[in-house]
Structures are given as structure tokens and as C-alpha cells.
């Protein structure tokens, strides 16, 4: 995977005058935009963080994430599974029980989210509007 950063594309003066430097199509096609939409929602980071330690059953996740409804947890897990970040497998020895775990791709995201968390903690005082504010 290349870490080269592409050079900035030239911007026409008309676009700058209108304040447009990134088109809607470019924004929508950007892979970072897609990743941030997926892992930047309210509950996905918590699910990914828990699954980074070990696989969990649904009820374990439900008990471990305060404030999430079972419906929202189900939807979050399904979406993470559809995106290829989480796997869902029947648990051995117990009928009807499933375990959720990070896939290889999901596990590779763990360090990136941890780095973002460290950055946020280091700069929290400089960015007061980004400070963590618990919601009900």
C-alpha cells in the first residue's frame, strides 16, 4: 500500500471564487469519506473497541455498551458485518448463540482508530468543540 500523498490538483479561479475546492463527486468518491462515515457513527467505535480484545456474544456487547438499544446494536453489527469489518459465527456448544469478532480488515483498523483517539486526547484543550460530551 502506497503512502504517497497525491499532489494537490489545480483549482480554477472560478471554483475558488465560489468557495468550491472539492466537488461533491470527489467528496463522495473519497475512500476516507466512506471510512469515516462507517466508523464515525455513534456506536461503531465502541463495538470495534470491544471486539478488538476478543470475540463477544450479542448479550455481552449489549451489557458492555451503556446506552445502546438492542435494535441499534443489531443494526450496527449488521452494517459492520456488511462492510467486512465484523464476522458473525455460531458459538460452539450453544444453540442459537453467535459470536461477533473483528475480521482481518476490521482488526487492521484498530490501530488507526487508536491513533485518532490519541490525537483527539492530545489536542482536546485546543479543540474544545470536539471534547467528549456524553449524551443521554
PDB file of C-alpha atoms in Angstrom:
ATOM      1  CA  UNK A   1       0.000   0.000   0.000  1.00  0.00           C
ATOM      2  CA  UNK A   2       1.446   3.334  -1.026  1.00  0.00           C
ATOM      3  CA  UNK A   3       1.747   6.143   1.467  1.00  0.00           C
ATOM      4  CA  UNK A   4       2.406   8.745  -1.202  1.00  0.00           C
ATOM      5  CA  UNK A   5       0.168  11.764  -0.956  1.00  0.00           C
ATOM      6  CA  UNK A   6      -1.009  12.926  -4.353  1.00  0.00           C
ATOM      7  CA  UNK A   7      -0.129  16.470  -5.238  1.00  0.00           C
ATOM      8  CA  UNK A   8      -2.894  18.998  -4.977  1.00  0.00           C
ATOM      9  CA  UNK A   9      -4.879  19.359  -8.153  1.00  0.00           C
ATOM     10  CA  UNK A  10      -5.051  22.780  -9.748  1.00  0.00           C
ATOM     11  CA  UNK A  11      -8.189  24.681  -8.879  1.00  0.00           C
ATOM     12  CA  UNK A  12      -9.753  27.020 -11.367  1.00  0.00           C
ATOM     13  CA  UNK A  13     -10.184  30.600 -10.225  1.00  0.00           C
ATOM     14  CA  UNK A  14     -13.953  30.327 -10.695  1.00  0.00           C
ATOM     15  CA  UNK A  15     -14.133  27.424  -8.253  1.00  0.00           C
ATOM     16  CA  UNK A  16     -12.065  29.290  -5.686  1.00  0.00           C
ATOM     17  CA  UNK A  17     -14.196  32.394  -6.063  1.00  0.00           C
ATOM     18  CA  UNK A  18     -17.284  30.287  -5.374  1.00  0.00           C
ATOM     19  CA  UNK A  19     -15.521  28.595  -2.463  1.00  0.00           C
ATOM     20  CA  UNK A  20     -15.563  25.193  -4.176  1.00  0.00           C
ATOM     21  CA  UNK A  21     -12.272  23.328  -3.975  1.00  0.00           C
ATOM     22  CA  UNK A  22     -13.694  19.819  -3.712  1.00  0.00           C
ATOM     23  CA  UNK A  23     -16.655  18.747  -5.770  1.00  0.00           C
ATOM     24  CA  UNK A  24     -19.471  16.672  -4.332  1.00  0.00           C
ATOM     25  CA  UNK A  25     -18.454  13.812  -6.622  1.00  0.00           C
ATOM     26  CA  UNK A  26     -14.847  13.930  -5.394  1.00  0.00           C
ATOM     27  CA  UNK A  27     -16.001  14.035  -1.776  1.00  0.00           C
ATOM     28  CA  UNK A  28     -18.346  11.098  -2.297  1.00  0.00           C
ATOM     29  CA  UNK A  29     -15.698   9.051  -4.114  1.00  0.00           C
ATOM     30  CA  UNK A  30     -13.004   9.662  -1.495  1.00  0.00           C
ATOM     31  CA  UNK A  31     -12.229   6.421   0.383  1.00  0.00           C
ATOM     32  CA  UNK A  32     -11.577   8.348   3.604  1.00  0.00           C
ATOM     33  CA  UNK A  33     -15.086   9.794   3.458  1.00  0.00           C
ATOM     34  CA  UNK A  34     -16.548   6.303   3.292  1.00  0.00           C
ATOM     35  CA  UNK A  35     -14.455   5.019   6.184  1.00  0.00           C
ATOM     36  CA  UNK A  36     -15.304   7.988   8.387  1.00  0.00           C
ATOM     37  CA  UNK A  37     -18.998   7.573   7.616  1.00  0.00           C
ATOM     38  CA  UNK A  38     -18.797   3.932   8.670  1.00  0.00           C
ATOM     39  CA  UNK A  39     -16.672   4.145  11.795  1.00  0.00           C
ATOM     40  CA  UNK A  40     -17.581   7.696  12.749  1.00  0.00           C
ATOM     41  CA  UNK A  41     -21.140   6.971  13.764  1.00  0.00           C
ATOM     42  CA  UNK A  42     -22.183   6.939  17.395  1.00  0.00           C
ATOM     43  CA  UNK A  43     -21.741   3.244  18.230  1.00  0.00           C
ATOM     44  CA  UNK A  44     -19.323   1.620  15.768  1.00  0.00           C
ATOM     45  CA  UNK A  45     -16.151   2.779  17.563  1.00  0.00           C
ATOM     46  CA  UNK A  46     -17.377   1.232  20.827  1.00  0.00           C
ATOM     47  CA  UNK A  47     -18.218  -2.064  19.116  1.00  0.00           C
ATOM     48  CA  UNK A  48     -14.881  -2.154  17.306  1.00  0.00           C
ATOM     49  CA  UNK A  49     -13.028  -1.341  20.531  1.00  0.00           C
ATOM     50  CA  UNK A  50     -14.695  -4.195  22.420  1.00  0.00           C
ATOM     51  CA  UNK A  51     -14.199  -6.694  19.614  1.00  0.00           C
ATOM     52  CA  UNK A  52     -10.530  -5.709  19.353  1.00  0.00           C
ATOM     53  CA  UNK A  53      -9.911  -7.561  22.637  1.00  0.00           C
ATOM     54  CA  UNK A  54     -11.773 -10.775  21.805  1.00  0.00           C
ATOM     55  CA  UNK A  55     -14.977 -12.102  20.234  1.00  0.00           C
ATOM     56  CA  UNK A  56     -18.180 -11.248  22.088  1.00  0.00           C
ATOM     57  CA  UNK A  57     -21.716 -12.579  22.059  1.00  0.00           C
ATOM     58  CA  UNK A  58     -24.607 -10.216  21.401  1.00  0.00           C
ATOM     59  CA  UNK A  59     -25.683 -10.064  25.043  1.00  0.00           C
ATOM     60  CA  UNK A  60     -22.116  -9.359  26.160  1.00  0.00           C
ATOM     61  CA  UNK A  61     -21.933  -6.410  23.779  1.00  0.00           C
ATOM     62  CA  UNK A  62     -25.364  -5.223  24.893  1.00  0.00           C
ATOM     63  CA  UNK A  63     -24.271  -5.219  28.543  1.00  0.00           C
ATOM     64  CA  UNK A  64     -20.872  -3.670  27.814  1.00  0.00           C
ATOM     65  CA  UNK A  65     -22.108  -0.641  25.848  1.00  0.00           C
ATOM     66  CA  UNK A  66     -24.163   1.563  28.123  1.00  0.00           C
ATOM     67  CA  UNK A  67     -26.955   3.464  26.424  1.00  0.00           C
ATOM     68  CA  UNK A  68     -27.260   1.460  23.208  1.00  0.00           C
ATOM     69  CA  UNK A  69     -30.591  -0.150  22.420  1.00  0.00           C
ATOM     70  CA  UNK A  70     -30.703  -3.749  21.260  1.00  0.00           C
ATOM     71  CA  UNK A  71     -32.202  -2.597  17.969  1.00  0.00           C
ATOM     72  CA  UNK A  72     -29.369  -0.128  17.322  1.00  0.00           C
ATOM     73  CA  UNK A  73     -26.747  -2.697  18.372  1.00  0.00           C
ATOM     74  CA  UNK A  74     -28.254  -5.185  15.910  1.00  0.00           C
ATOM     75  CA  UNK A  75     -28.221  -2.600  13.127  1.00  0.00           C
ATOM     76  CA  UNK A  76     -24.637  -1.537  13.940  1.00  0.00           C
ATOM     77  CA  UNK A  77     -23.398  -5.139  13.946  1.00  0.00           C
ATOM     78  CA  UNK A  78     -25.179  -5.911  10.672  1.00  0.00           C
ATOM     79  CA  UNK A  79     -23.693  -2.860   8.999  1.00  0.00           C
ATOM     80  CA  UNK A  80     -20.183  -3.620  10.270  1.00  0.00           C
ATOM     81  CA  UNK A  81     -20.628  -7.188   9.018  1.00  0.00           C
ATOM     82  CA  UNK A  82     -21.841  -5.984   5.598  1.00  0.00           C
ATOM     83  CA  UNK A  83     -18.804  -3.697   5.391  1.00  0.00           C
ATOM     84  CA  UNK A  84     -16.493  -6.645   6.103  1.00  0.00           C
ATOM     85  CA  UNK A  85     -15.226  -5.328   9.440  1.00  0.00           C
ATOM     86  CA  UNK A  86     -17.013  -7.832  11.712  1.00  0.00           C
ATOM     87  CA  UNK A  87     -17.759 -11.528  11.337  1.00  0.00           C
ATOM     88  CA  UNK A  88     -20.716 -13.369  12.841  1.00  0.00           C
ATOM     89  CA  UNK A  89     -20.320 -17.070  13.596  1.00  0.00           C
ATOM     90  CA  UNK A  90     -22.330 -19.615  15.585  1.00  0.00           C
ATOM     91  CA  UNK A  91     -20.789 -20.101  19.016  1.00  0.00           C
ATOM     92  CA  UNK A  92     -19.627 -23.652  19.708  1.00  0.00           C
ATOM     93  CA  UNK A  93     -21.720 -25.659  22.117  1.00  0.00           C
ATOM     94  CA  UNK A  94     -24.720 -23.344  22.473  1.00  0.00           C
ATOM     95  CA  UNK A  95     -27.580 -23.452  20.015  1.00  0.00           C
ATOM     96  CA  UNK A  96     -28.778 -20.051  18.874  1.00  0.00           C
ATOM     97  CA  UNK A  97     -25.772 -18.191  20.243  1.00  0.00           C
ATOM     98  CA  UNK A  98     -23.480 -16.297  17.879  1.00  0.00           C
ATOM     99  CA  UNK A  99     -20.176 -14.579  18.395  1.00  0.00           C
ATOM    100  CA  UNK A 100     -19.020 -11.388  16.753  1.00  0.00           C
ATOM    101  CA  UNK A 101     -15.340 -10.802  16.034  1.00  0.00           C
ATOM    102  CA  UNK A 102     -13.268  -8.375  14.034  1.00  0.00           C
ATOM    103  CA  UNK A 103     -12.248  -9.618  10.630  1.00  0.00           C
ATOM    104  CA  UNK A 104      -8.659  -9.198   9.497  1.00  0.00           C
ATOM    105  CA  UNK A 105      -9.639  -5.919   7.838  1.00  0.00           C
ATOM    106  CA  UNK A 106     -11.503  -4.802  10.967  1.00  0.00           C
ATOM    107  CA  UNK A 107      -8.500  -5.637  13.142  1.00  0.00           C
ATOM    108  CA  UNK A 108      -6.261  -3.588  10.859  1.00  0.00           C
ATOM    109  CA  UNK A 109      -8.495  -0.589  11.549  1.00  0.00           C
ATOM    110  CA  UNK A 110      -7.944  -0.896  15.302  1.00  0.00           C
ATOM    111  CA  UNK A 111      -4.572   0.887  15.363  1.00  0.00           C
ATOM    112  CA  UNK A 112      -5.852   3.634  13.106  1.00  0.00           C
ATOM    113  CA  UNK A 113      -8.752   4.346  15.458  1.00  0.00           C
ATOM    114  CA  UNK A 114      -6.396   4.203  18.445  1.00  0.00           C
ATOM    115  CA  UNK A 115      -4.129   6.755  16.755  1.00  0.00           C
ATOM    116  CA  UNK A 116      -7.112   9.014  16.118  1.00  0.00           C
ATOM    117  CA  UNK A 117      -8.104   8.646  19.773  1.00  0.00           C
ATOM    118  CA  UNK A 118      -4.597   9.582  20.920  1.00  0.00           C
ATOM    119  CA  UNK A 119      -4.618  12.606  18.624  1.00  0.00           C
ATOM    120  CA  UNK A 120      -8.001  13.703  19.986  1.00  0.00           C
ATOM    121  CA  UNK A 121      -6.815  13.342  23.591  1.00  0.00           C
ATOM    122  CA  UNK A 122      -3.616  15.290  22.891  1.00  0.00           C
ATOM    123  CA  UNK A 123      -5.491  18.156  21.255  1.00  0.00           C
ATOM    124  CA  UNK A 124      -8.681  18.217  23.337  1.00  0.00           C
ATOM    125  CA  UNK A 125      -7.749  21.507  25.034  1.00  0.00           C
ATOM    126  CA  UNK A 126      -7.033  23.147  21.674  1.00  0.00           C
ATOM    127  CA  UNK A 127     -10.272  21.890  20.136  1.00  0.00           C
ATOM    128  CA  UNK A 128     -12.930  22.472  22.799  1.00  0.00           C
ATOM    129  CA  UNK A 129     -15.853  21.843  20.436  1.00  0.00           C
ATOM    130  CA  UNK A 130     -14.525  18.321  19.833  1.00  0.00           C
ATOM    131  CA  UNK A 131     -14.331  17.483  23.523  1.00  0.00           C
ATOM    132  CA  UNK A 132     -16.221  14.373  24.552  1.00  0.00           C
ATOM    133  CA  UNK A 133     -19.684  15.233  25.780  1.00  0.00           C
ATOM    134  CA  UNK A 134     -21.707  12.245  26.988  1.00  0.00           C
ATOM    135  CA  UNK A 135     -25.228  12.034  25.564  1.00  0.00           C
ATOM    136  CA  UNK A 136     -28.263  10.574  27.228  1.00  0.00           C
TER     137      UNK A 136
END
